[in-house]
Each structure stands twice: as C-alpha cells, then as structure tokens.
Amino acid sequence: MRQPLSTPSPLRESALRTLQIEQAAIGGLQAKLDESFDHACELILACQGRVVVTGMGKSGHIAGKLAATLASTGTPAFFVHPGEASHGDLGMITRADVVLALSNSGETAEVTALLPLLKRLGTPLVSMTGRPGSTLAKHADAHLNSGVEREACPLDLAPTSSTTAALALGDALAVALLEARGFTAEDFALSHPGGSLGKRLLLRVKDLMHNGSRLPQVALGSPLRDALLEITRQGLGFTCVIDSEGRLAGVYTDGDLRRTLDQFHDLRDVLVDDVMTRPGKRIGPDVLAAEAVRIMEDSRITALAVVDDQQRPIGALHMHDLLASGVI
C-alpha cells in the first residue's frame, strides 16, 4: 500500500481548497435561516397536491435530486423542466400544488418566465436563490437564501459552492418536513420496496417461511430414524418435534445429529425425545425478517421454527430464504 506523502501534491492542494470553500459555503447557510424557511415549510405541509420542483442547468440537476428526496421522505414531489413548462408541461402544475424554483442568480429567464403563469394559477411559490433581491426571490411567497461568498472554481464561474449549498439547503428542507410529518423508517421503506432497506423493513417471517406440506415435523416419541428422514425429505436442516397438543416441544437439527453420533453407537432404539434441543429457537410469523436474521446469527443456527400464539408450528424459515430475498 502506497504511503501518503508528507507534502500534499498540487492536485490534492486544489482538492483540499475546494472542500474548504464548499464547507464554508454550507456553514454560512446557518446564519441565513430565518422565518422564511418556516413559511416555506408551512406552505409545503399545507399543500394538497404535489411539490413541483424546477430549475435550469446545474440548478436543474439539484432540483431533480431534491424532488426525488422529497418524494422518498413523505412529501410527494416531481421535477418539471422550466423550458418545457413554457411549451406545454405547465399543464402538470395545478392550484393545489406548490412550486419550488431554484436559481442561483434568481434571474434565470426560463424560470422567471413562469412567474406570470404561476400568479394567474394562484399556485404558491417557494424560491431558492443566492440573491434575496432578485426577481425570483421578490415574487416568491417564501424565499430560501442559498447564497455563497464565492464559487470553489478558481475562475469563480462554474457552479460549485452554490450548487453544494443549494443541495444542502434542500436536504435541510426535506428533513424538516420529514420530522414535521412524523415520517418513520417503515414509511421510508414503503417508497423503497426494491431496495435492501425496504426489504429489511417490509418483509416479515410469514412472507418467506415454508408452510403446509413443506413444514418439517415429527411427533414426540418418534424414532430418531423418522426425524432424520423428515430432515432429508424437507431439506431445511432441521425438523420440529410436536407434542400431543400440536405444540412445539423442541427441534432436531443437523448439528444435533453430530452430537448424537458422539453419544450413541447404535441409533436404532433412540427416540427423538432423547436427543432433541428443548425448547428450540422459535419466532412469530409477524416478526420482521431482519429480526430472524439477528436471532440466527446470535444463536449460530440456520433455521427457525415459526409458531402461532399457542406455540403451534405453522412454518419454517431457513437462512437461504433470507439470502434469496435480499434481506441479507
């Protein structure tokens, strides 16, 4: 592994300078938060429609990301390109919506061109600009000041610090709205069903367990041979052992077999009762699959019996099912 140089190279010096400038830009936003931020949140929280986020150029890219963040954290939102809005896409915006417009200068022609149309619709406007005295800021119902002292670009031209500040301020807005709505991790998962987080928070044991004819089980008092045949037939590495009332008395696993072979030389007269694990690890059907993973890892086992409220086996869950589902 290459050892770090004691003196930063010119390339790293440039990178460090950029990070320091952008860090200062984000830090400077704290002093700019005022009652207008509260008003912007109140407008969005009262919105009966969608938050329509718009912006041009680099601000447009930030606007698109902000729309996605809002939508995934409990605030329905989508992005509309301001140039396309003037050529038909304005029909996507209704009186019930709130428009969030981003422009560092506050004078972007494609964005300010929407102002008369939004006023005619009566759609509330929240602006995010770097110039509180700009056209877009003055005509907004609430203005968020994302101004920075300078860009990280040495020419002070390419949007760098300004877009970073807008991104951070947008995240601050989304998080404030998230907390105001009481948005939960499960709510987040509902909008991310395809992601690993969604699977961990949405999938429950009953969604993955084997049941019916796939449930390995033998009766208490059965010969060990029957238990071994059931384990082989079902292929889950264990079997439930059921008492006379249908409740789980214990389990017998592949691991138990190894211990049994150490204990008995002749297995022909051995009953499953004599060698099973009591009471056996178990889990309820409505428990999150992620909790099943934790139990298996902590207990160093690969399968669990799934039981109902009366401790009667209704299913079996194997580590392979959790792997295949993407929970782990």
Tab-separated table of C-alpha atoms in Angstrom:
chain	number	residue	atom	x	y	z
A	1	MET	CA	0.000	0.000	0.000
A	2	ARG	CA	1.387	3.403	-1.006
A	3	GLN	CA	2.263	5.607	1.963
A	4	PRO	CA	0.782	9.141	1.973
A	5	LEU	CA	3.214	11.872	1.043
A	6	SER	CA	4.166	14.343	3.778
A	7	THR	CA	3.530	17.312	1.471
A	8	PRO	CA	0.237	17.354	-0.499
A	9	SER	CA	0.620	17.343	-4.255
A	10	PRO	CA	-0.732	20.329	-6.248
A	11	LEU	CA	-3.702	18.157	-7.187
A	12	ARG	CA	-4.528	17.390	-3.583
A	13	GLU	CA	-3.948	21.004	-2.590
A	14	SER	CA	-6.561	22.006	-5.155
A	15	ALA	CA	-8.969	19.368	-3.855
A	16	LEU	CA	-8.449	20.455	-0.238
A	17	ARG	CA	-9.037	24.089	-1.174
A	18	THR	CA	-12.264	23.156	-2.932
A	19	LEU	CA	-13.523	21.172	0.051
A	20	GLN	CA	-12.679	24.007	2.444
A	21	ILE	CA	-14.528	26.558	0.317
A	22	GLU	CA	-17.591	24.331	-0.023
A	23	GLN	CA	-17.524	23.505	3.694
A	24	ALA	CA	-17.551	27.234	4.441
A	25	ALA	CA	-20.430	27.708	1.987
A	26	ILE	CA	-22.556	25.154	3.807
A	27	GLY	CA	-21.618	26.574	7.192
A	28	GLY	CA	-22.686	30.032	6.050
A	29	LEU	CA	-26.233	28.824	5.427
A	30	GLN	CA	-26.959	28.597	9.145
A	31	ALA	CA	-26.985	32.371	9.562
A	32	LYS	CA	-29.337	32.714	6.574
A	33	LEU	CA	-32.112	30.518	8.021
A	34	ASP	CA	-34.959	32.762	9.116
A	35	GLU	CA	-38.768	32.876	9.352
A	36	SER	CA	-38.984	32.481	5.585
A	37	PHE	CA	-37.767	28.883	5.995
A	38	ASP	CA	-40.629	28.269	8.436
A	39	HIS	CA	-43.092	29.774	5.966
A	40	ALA	CA	-41.765	27.610	3.138
A	41	CYS	CA	-42.283	24.518	5.292
A	42	GLU	CA	-45.783	25.617	6.241
A	43	LEU	CA	-46.737	26.134	2.581
A	44	ILE	CA	-45.495	22.670	1.674
A	45	LEU	CA	-47.069	20.971	4.690
A	46	ALA	CA	-50.419	22.557	3.795
A	47	CYS	CA	-50.094	21.553	0.146
A	48	GLN	CA	-52.977	19.361	-1.075
A	49	GLY	CA	-51.225	18.478	-4.325
A	50	ARG	CA	-47.570	17.955	-5.190
A	51	VAL	CA	-44.387	19.962	-4.780
A	52	VAL	CA	-43.261	20.826	-8.305
A	53	VAL	CA	-39.510	21.447	-8.287
A	54	THR	CA	-37.917	23.312	-11.181
A	55	GLY	CA	-34.558	24.751	-12.147
A	56	MET	CA	-32.323	25.263	-15.180
A	57	GLY	CA	-28.832	23.953	-15.869
A	58	LYS	CA	-26.872	22.905	-12.791
A	59	SER	CA	-29.684	24.193	-10.575
A	60	GLY	CA	-31.963	21.892	-12.531
A	61	HIS	CA	-29.841	18.884	-11.590
A	62	ILE	CA	-30.034	19.890	-7.926
A	63	ALA	CA	-33.791	20.423	-8.309
A	64	GLY	CA	-34.201	16.925	-9.712
A	65	LYS	CA	-32.340	15.410	-6.775
A	66	LEU	CA	-34.379	17.483	-4.318
A	67	ALA	CA	-37.643	16.327	-5.899
A	68	ALA	CA	-36.515	12.720	-5.503
A	69	THR	CA	-35.505	13.288	-1.868
A	70	LEU	CA	-38.827	14.934	-1.030
A	71	ALA	CA	-40.801	12.166	-2.710
A	72	SER	CA	-38.940	9.437	-0.809
A	73	THR	CA	-39.363	11.137	2.568
A	74	GLY	CA	-43.108	11.732	2.658
A	75	THR	CA	-43.565	14.848	0.513
A	76	PRO	CA	-44.998	13.960	-2.921
A	77	ALA	CA	-42.900	15.824	-5.480
A	78	PHE	CA	-41.697	15.753	-9.079
A	79	PHE	CA	-39.379	17.751	-11.340
A	80	VAL	CA	-40.548	19.906	-14.240
A	81	HIS	CA	-38.044	21.391	-16.687
A	82	PRO	CA	-38.726	25.159	-16.864
A	83	GLY	CA	-38.090	25.308	-20.608
A	84	GLU	CA	-40.579	22.508	-21.247
A	85	ALA	CA	-43.074	24.106	-18.844
A	86	SER	CA	-43.458	27.081	-21.190
A	87	HIS	CA	-44.199	24.673	-24.030
A	88	GLY	CA	-46.950	22.577	-22.553
A	89	ASP	CA	-45.633	20.999	-19.370
A	90	LEU	CA	-47.128	23.815	-17.315
A	91	GLY	CA	-50.277	21.700	-17.503
A	92	MET	CA	-48.648	19.459	-14.896
A	93	ILE	CA	-48.979	22.252	-12.318
A	94	THR	CA	-52.301	22.861	-10.556
A	95	ARG	CA	-53.653	25.308	-7.994
A	96	ALA	CA	-53.310	22.613	-5.330
A	97	ASP	CA	-49.539	22.357	-5.848
A	98	VAL	CA	-46.577	24.299	-4.502
A	99	VAL	CA	-43.755	25.252	-6.867
A	100	LEU	CA	-40.177	25.190	-5.565
A	101	ALA	CA	-37.939	27.052	-8.017
A	102	LEU	CA	-34.126	27.007	-7.871
A	103	SER	CA	-31.891	29.618	-9.490
A	104	ASN	CA	-28.626	30.887	-8.037
A	105	SER	CA	-28.947	34.255	-9.772
A	106	GLY	CA	-32.696	34.442	-9.334
A	107	GLU	CA	-32.869	35.835	-12.858
A	108	THR	CA	-32.808	32.659	-14.988
A	109	ALA	CA	-35.037	33.552	-17.941
A	110	GLU	CA	-36.693	30.146	-18.294
A	111	VAL	CA	-37.646	30.194	-14.598
A	112	THR	CA	-38.774	33.817	-14.286
A	113	ALA	CA	-40.910	33.326	-17.397
A	114	LEU	CA	-43.131	31.080	-15.295
A	115	LEU	CA	-43.934	33.799	-12.744
A	116	PRO	CA	-46.950	35.370	-14.535
A	117	LEU	CA	-48.422	31.941	-15.202
A	118	LEU	CA	-47.999	30.821	-11.597
A	119	LYS	CA	-49.551	34.056	-10.334
A	120	ARG	CA	-52.526	33.524	-12.663
A	121	LEU	CA	-52.954	29.970	-11.370
A	122	GLY	CA	-52.592	31.110	-7.773
A	123	THR	CA	-50.003	28.401	-7.110
A	124	PRO	CA	-47.781	29.208	-4.092
A	125	LEU	CA	-44.116	29.726	-4.996
A	126	VAL	CA	-41.081	28.958	-2.856
A	127	SER	CA	-37.808	30.162	-4.356
A	128	MET	CA	-34.249	29.160	-3.548
A	129	THR	CA	-31.698	31.665	-4.823
A	130	GLY	CA	-28.357	33.172	-3.906
A	131	ARG	CA	-29.717	36.720	-4.254
A	132	PRO	CA	-32.547	37.822	-1.935
A	133	GLY	CA	-33.093	40.930	-4.092
A	134	SER	CA	-33.551	39.003	-7.338
A	135	THR	CA	-36.735	38.840	-9.419
A	136	LEU	CA	-37.474	35.260	-8.420
A	137	ALA	CA	-36.901	35.965	-4.721
A	138	LYS	CA	-39.076	39.096	-4.667
A	139	HIS	CA	-42.051	37.400	-6.361
A	140	ALA	CA	-41.975	34.261	-4.203
A	141	ASP	CA	-44.291	33.601	-1.281
A	142	ALA	CA	-41.257	32.324	0.633
A	143	HIS	CA	-37.587	32.696	-0.232
A	144	LEU	CA	-34.725	30.426	0.844
A	145	ASN	CA	-31.337	32.152	0.710
A	146	SER	CA	-28.655	29.761	-0.574
A	147	GLY	CA	-26.109	32.490	-1.320
A	148	VAL	CA	-22.362	31.822	-1.101
A	149	GLU	CA	-19.411	34.203	-0.987
A	150	ARG	CA	-17.642	32.584	-3.925
A	151	GLU	CA	-17.542	29.512	-6.085
A	152	ALA	CA	-14.866	26.889	-5.498
A	153	CYS	CA	-13.960	27.262	-9.161
A	154	PRO	CA	-10.784	29.445	-9.280
A	155	LEU	CA	-12.428	31.499	-12.030
A	156	ASP	CA	-15.473	31.998	-9.757
A	157	LEU	CA	-17.622	30.932	-12.693
A	158	ALA	CA	-18.510	27.212	-12.658
A	159	PRO	CA	-21.362	26.421	-10.227
A	160	THR	CA	-19.651	24.549	-7.407
A	161	SER	CA	-20.123	26.076	-3.960
A	162	SER	CA	-23.512	27.442	-4.992
A	163	THR	CA	-24.860	24.059	-6.077
A	164	THR	CA	-23.425	22.387	-2.977
A	165	ALA	CA	-25.155	24.974	-0.786
A	166	ALA	CA	-28.443	24.543	-2.648
A	167	LEU	CA	-28.195	20.773	-2.259
A	168	ALA	CA	-27.550	21.061	1.490
A	169	LEU	CA	-30.357	23.587	1.977
A	170	GLY	CA	-32.700	21.330	0.012
A	171	ASP	CA	-31.789	18.418	2.270
A	172	ALA	CA	-32.428	20.602	5.321
A	173	LEU	CA	-35.870	21.427	3.933
A	174	ALA	CA	-36.664	17.763	3.254
A	175	VAL	CA	-35.563	16.651	6.724
A	176	ALA	CA	-37.542	19.419	8.442
A	177	LEU	CA	-40.649	18.311	6.532
A	178	LEU	CA	-39.913	14.650	7.295
A	179	GLU	CA	-39.760	15.327	11.023
A	180	ALA	CA	-42.835	17.570	10.961
A	181	ARG	CA	-44.840	14.777	9.316
A	182	GLY	CA	-43.646	12.164	11.817
A	183	PHE	CA	-42.239	10.124	8.937
A	184	THR	CA	-40.960	6.709	10.071
A	185	ALA	CA	-38.450	4.157	8.818
A	186	GLU	CA	-41.344	1.940	7.722
A	187	ASP	CA	-42.837	4.852	5.746
A	188	PHE	CA	-39.459	5.219	4.057
A	189	ALA	CA	-39.404	1.521	3.233
A	190	LEU	CA	-42.809	1.742	1.557
A	191	SER	CA	-41.324	4.066	-1.050
A	192	HIS	CA	-38.212	1.869	-1.395
A	193	PRO	CA	-39.656	-1.656	-1.721
A	194	GLY	CA	-36.954	-2.726	-4.158
A	195	GLY	CA	-34.024	-1.630	-2.029
A	196	SER	CA	-32.287	-3.611	0.678
A	197	LEU	CA	-33.602	-1.242	3.348
A	198	GLY	CA	-37.153	-1.717	2.123
A	199	LYS	CA	-36.786	-5.469	2.268
A	200	ARG	CA	-35.410	-5.347	5.786
A	201	LEU	CA	-38.273	-3.155	6.963
A	202	LEU	CA	-41.164	-4.628	4.998
A	203	LEU	CA	-40.581	-8.361	4.694
A	204	ARG	CA	-41.892	-10.416	7.588
A	205	VAL	CA	-41.280	-14.013	8.534
A	206	LYS	CA	-44.649	-15.111	7.149
A	207	ASP	CA	-43.674	-13.745	3.719
A	208	LEU	CA	-40.698	-16.126	3.487
A	209	MET	CA	-41.485	-19.162	5.605
A	210	HIS	CA	-42.165	-22.696	4.340
A	211	ASN	CA	-45.582	-23.951	5.450
A	212	GLY	CA	-48.132	-26.638	4.739
A	213	SER	CA	-46.517	-29.760	3.307
A	214	ARG	CA	-43.114	-28.001	3.394
A	215	LEU	CA	-43.143	-27.767	7.190
A	216	PRO	CA	-40.781	-30.428	8.630
A	217	GLN	CA	-42.329	-32.072	11.671
A	218	VAL	CA	-42.453	-35.352	13.584
A	219	ALA	CA	-44.389	-36.356	16.683
A	220	LEU	CA	-42.882	-36.522	20.138
A	221	GLY	CA	-41.919	-40.147	20.795
A	222	SER	CA	-40.935	-40.824	17.182
A	223	PRO	CA	-37.875	-42.937	16.433
A	224	LEU	CA	-34.838	-40.838	15.578
A	225	ARG	CA	-34.865	-42.501	12.160
A	226	ASP	CA	-38.189	-40.788	11.331
A	227	ALA	CA	-36.747	-37.409	12.285
A	228	LEU	CA	-33.712	-37.965	10.054
A	229	LEU	CA	-35.934	-38.981	7.129
A	230	GLU	CA	-38.047	-35.841	7.621
A	231	ILE	CA	-34.962	-33.618	7.672
A	232	THR	CA	-33.733	-35.229	4.466
A	233	ARG	CA	-37.138	-35.010	2.784
A	234	GLN	CA	-37.677	-31.304	3.513
A	235	GLY	CA	-34.067	-30.205	3.057
A	236	LEU	CA	-34.140	-27.445	5.673
A	237	GLY	CA	-31.587	-28.927	8.028
A	238	PHE	CA	-33.996	-29.463	10.934
A	239	THR	CA	-37.403	-30.737	11.959
A	240	CYS	CA	-39.940	-29.582	14.509
A	241	VAL	CA	-40.926	-32.058	17.231
A	242	ILE	CA	-44.623	-31.774	18.106
A	243	ASP	CA	-46.332	-32.803	21.337
A	244	SER	CA	-49.779	-34.412	21.570
A	245	GLU	CA	-51.498	-30.993	21.594
A	246	GLY	CA	-49.730	-29.840	18.455
A	247	ARG	CA	-47.324	-27.507	20.224
A	248	LEU	CA	-43.612	-27.235	19.578
A	249	ALA	CA	-41.777	-29.399	22.103
A	250	GLY	CA	-38.333	-28.955	20.563
A	251	VAL	CA	-36.318	-29.190	17.370
A	252	TYR	CA	-33.831	-31.640	15.965
A	253	THR	CA	-31.129	-30.333	13.622
A	254	ASP	CA	-28.171	-31.472	11.562
A	255	GLY	CA	-25.977	-30.196	14.384
A	256	ASP	CA	-27.875	-32.323	16.892
A	257	LEU	CA	-27.149	-35.367	14.718
A	258	ARG	CA	-23.410	-34.862	15.065
A	259	ARG	CA	-23.749	-34.685	18.839
A	260	THR	CA	-25.994	-37.752	18.804
A	261	LEU	CA	-23.382	-39.782	16.926
A	262	ASP	CA	-20.845	-38.885	19.611
A	263	GLN	CA	-23.269	-40.003	22.332
A	264	PHE	CA	-24.779	-43.194	20.886
A	265	HIS	CA	-23.121	-46.009	18.979
A	266	ASP	CA	-26.432	-47.615	17.969
A	267	LEU	CA	-29.241	-45.276	16.831
A	268	ARG	CA	-31.872	-47.934	16.195
A	269	ASP	CA	-33.606	-47.594	19.571
A	270	VAL	CA	-33.026	-43.865	20.080
A	271	LEU	CA	-36.127	-41.663	20.221
A	272	VAL	CA	-36.093	-38.076	19.001
A	273	ASP	CA	-37.167	-37.038	22.522
A	274	ASP	CA	-33.833	-38.218	23.893
A	275	VAL	CA	-31.650	-36.069	21.646
A	276	MET	CA	-33.696	-33.066	20.514
A	277	THR	CA	-32.994	-29.484	21.564
A	278	ARG	CA	-35.576	-28.170	24.036
A	279	PRO	CA	-37.454	-25.898	23.750
A	280	GLY	CA	-35.870	-24.941	20.424
A	281	LYS	CA	-35.492	-21.494	18.880
A	282	ARG	CA	-38.750	-20.132	17.515
A	283	ILE	CA	-40.211	-16.968	16.068
A	284	GLY	CA	-43.635	-15.487	15.294
A	285	PRO	CA	-44.942	-15.026	11.733
A	286	ASP	CA	-45.361	-11.245	12.016
A	287	VAL	CA	-41.810	-10.562	13.180
A	288	LEU	CA	-39.599	-8.707	10.701
A	289	ALA	CA	-37.381	-10.976	8.646
A	290	ALA	CA	-34.427	-8.829	9.720
A	291	GLU	CA	-35.079	-9.872	13.331
A	292	ALA	CA	-34.962	-13.515	12.244
A	293	VAL	CA	-31.503	-12.841	10.803
A	294	ARG	CA	-30.346	-11.446	14.138
A	295	ILE	CA	-31.661	-14.459	16.067
A	296	MET	CA	-29.987	-16.899	13.694
A	297	GLU	CA	-26.678	-15.054	13.835
A	298	ASP	CA	-26.724	-14.722	17.625
A	299	SER	CA	-27.659	-18.384	18.087
A	300	ARG	CA	-25.390	-19.624	15.283
A	301	ILE	CA	-28.207	-21.562	13.641
A	302	THR	CA	-29.510	-21.630	10.081
A	303	ALA	CA	-33.220	-22.299	10.585
A	304	LEU	CA	-36.098	-21.336	12.839
A	305	ALA	CA	-39.481	-22.815	13.658
A	306	VAL	CA	-42.335	-20.367	13.127
A	307	VAL	CA	-45.103	-20.693	15.726
A	308	ASP	CA	-48.513	-19.125	16.369
A	309	ASP	CA	-49.751	-17.655	19.650
A	310	GLN	CA	-50.376	-21.154	21.031
A	311	GLN	CA	-46.801	-22.218	20.189
A	312	ARG	CA	-48.011	-24.493	17.422
A	313	PRO	CA	-45.629	-24.721	14.435
A	314	ILE	CA	-47.048	-23.087	11.309
A	315	GLY	CA	-43.887	-22.687	9.255
A	316	ALA	CA	-40.126	-22.985	8.955
A	317	LEU	CA	-37.626	-20.311	7.959
A	318	HIS	CA	-34.144	-21.030	6.627
A	319	MET	CA	-31.174	-18.701	6.222
A	320	HIS	CA	-31.191	-19.449	2.488
A	321	ASP	CA	-34.673	-17.899	2.243
A	322	LEU	CA	-33.340	-14.696	3.801
A	323	LEU	CA	-30.381	-14.647	1.440
A	324	ALA	CA	-32.546	-15.261	-1.623
A	325	SER	CA	-34.974	-12.485	-0.646
A	326	GLY	CA	-32.197	-9.891	-0.271
A	327	VAL	CA	-32.822	-9.283	3.440
A	328	ILE	CA	-29.125	-10.051	3.993
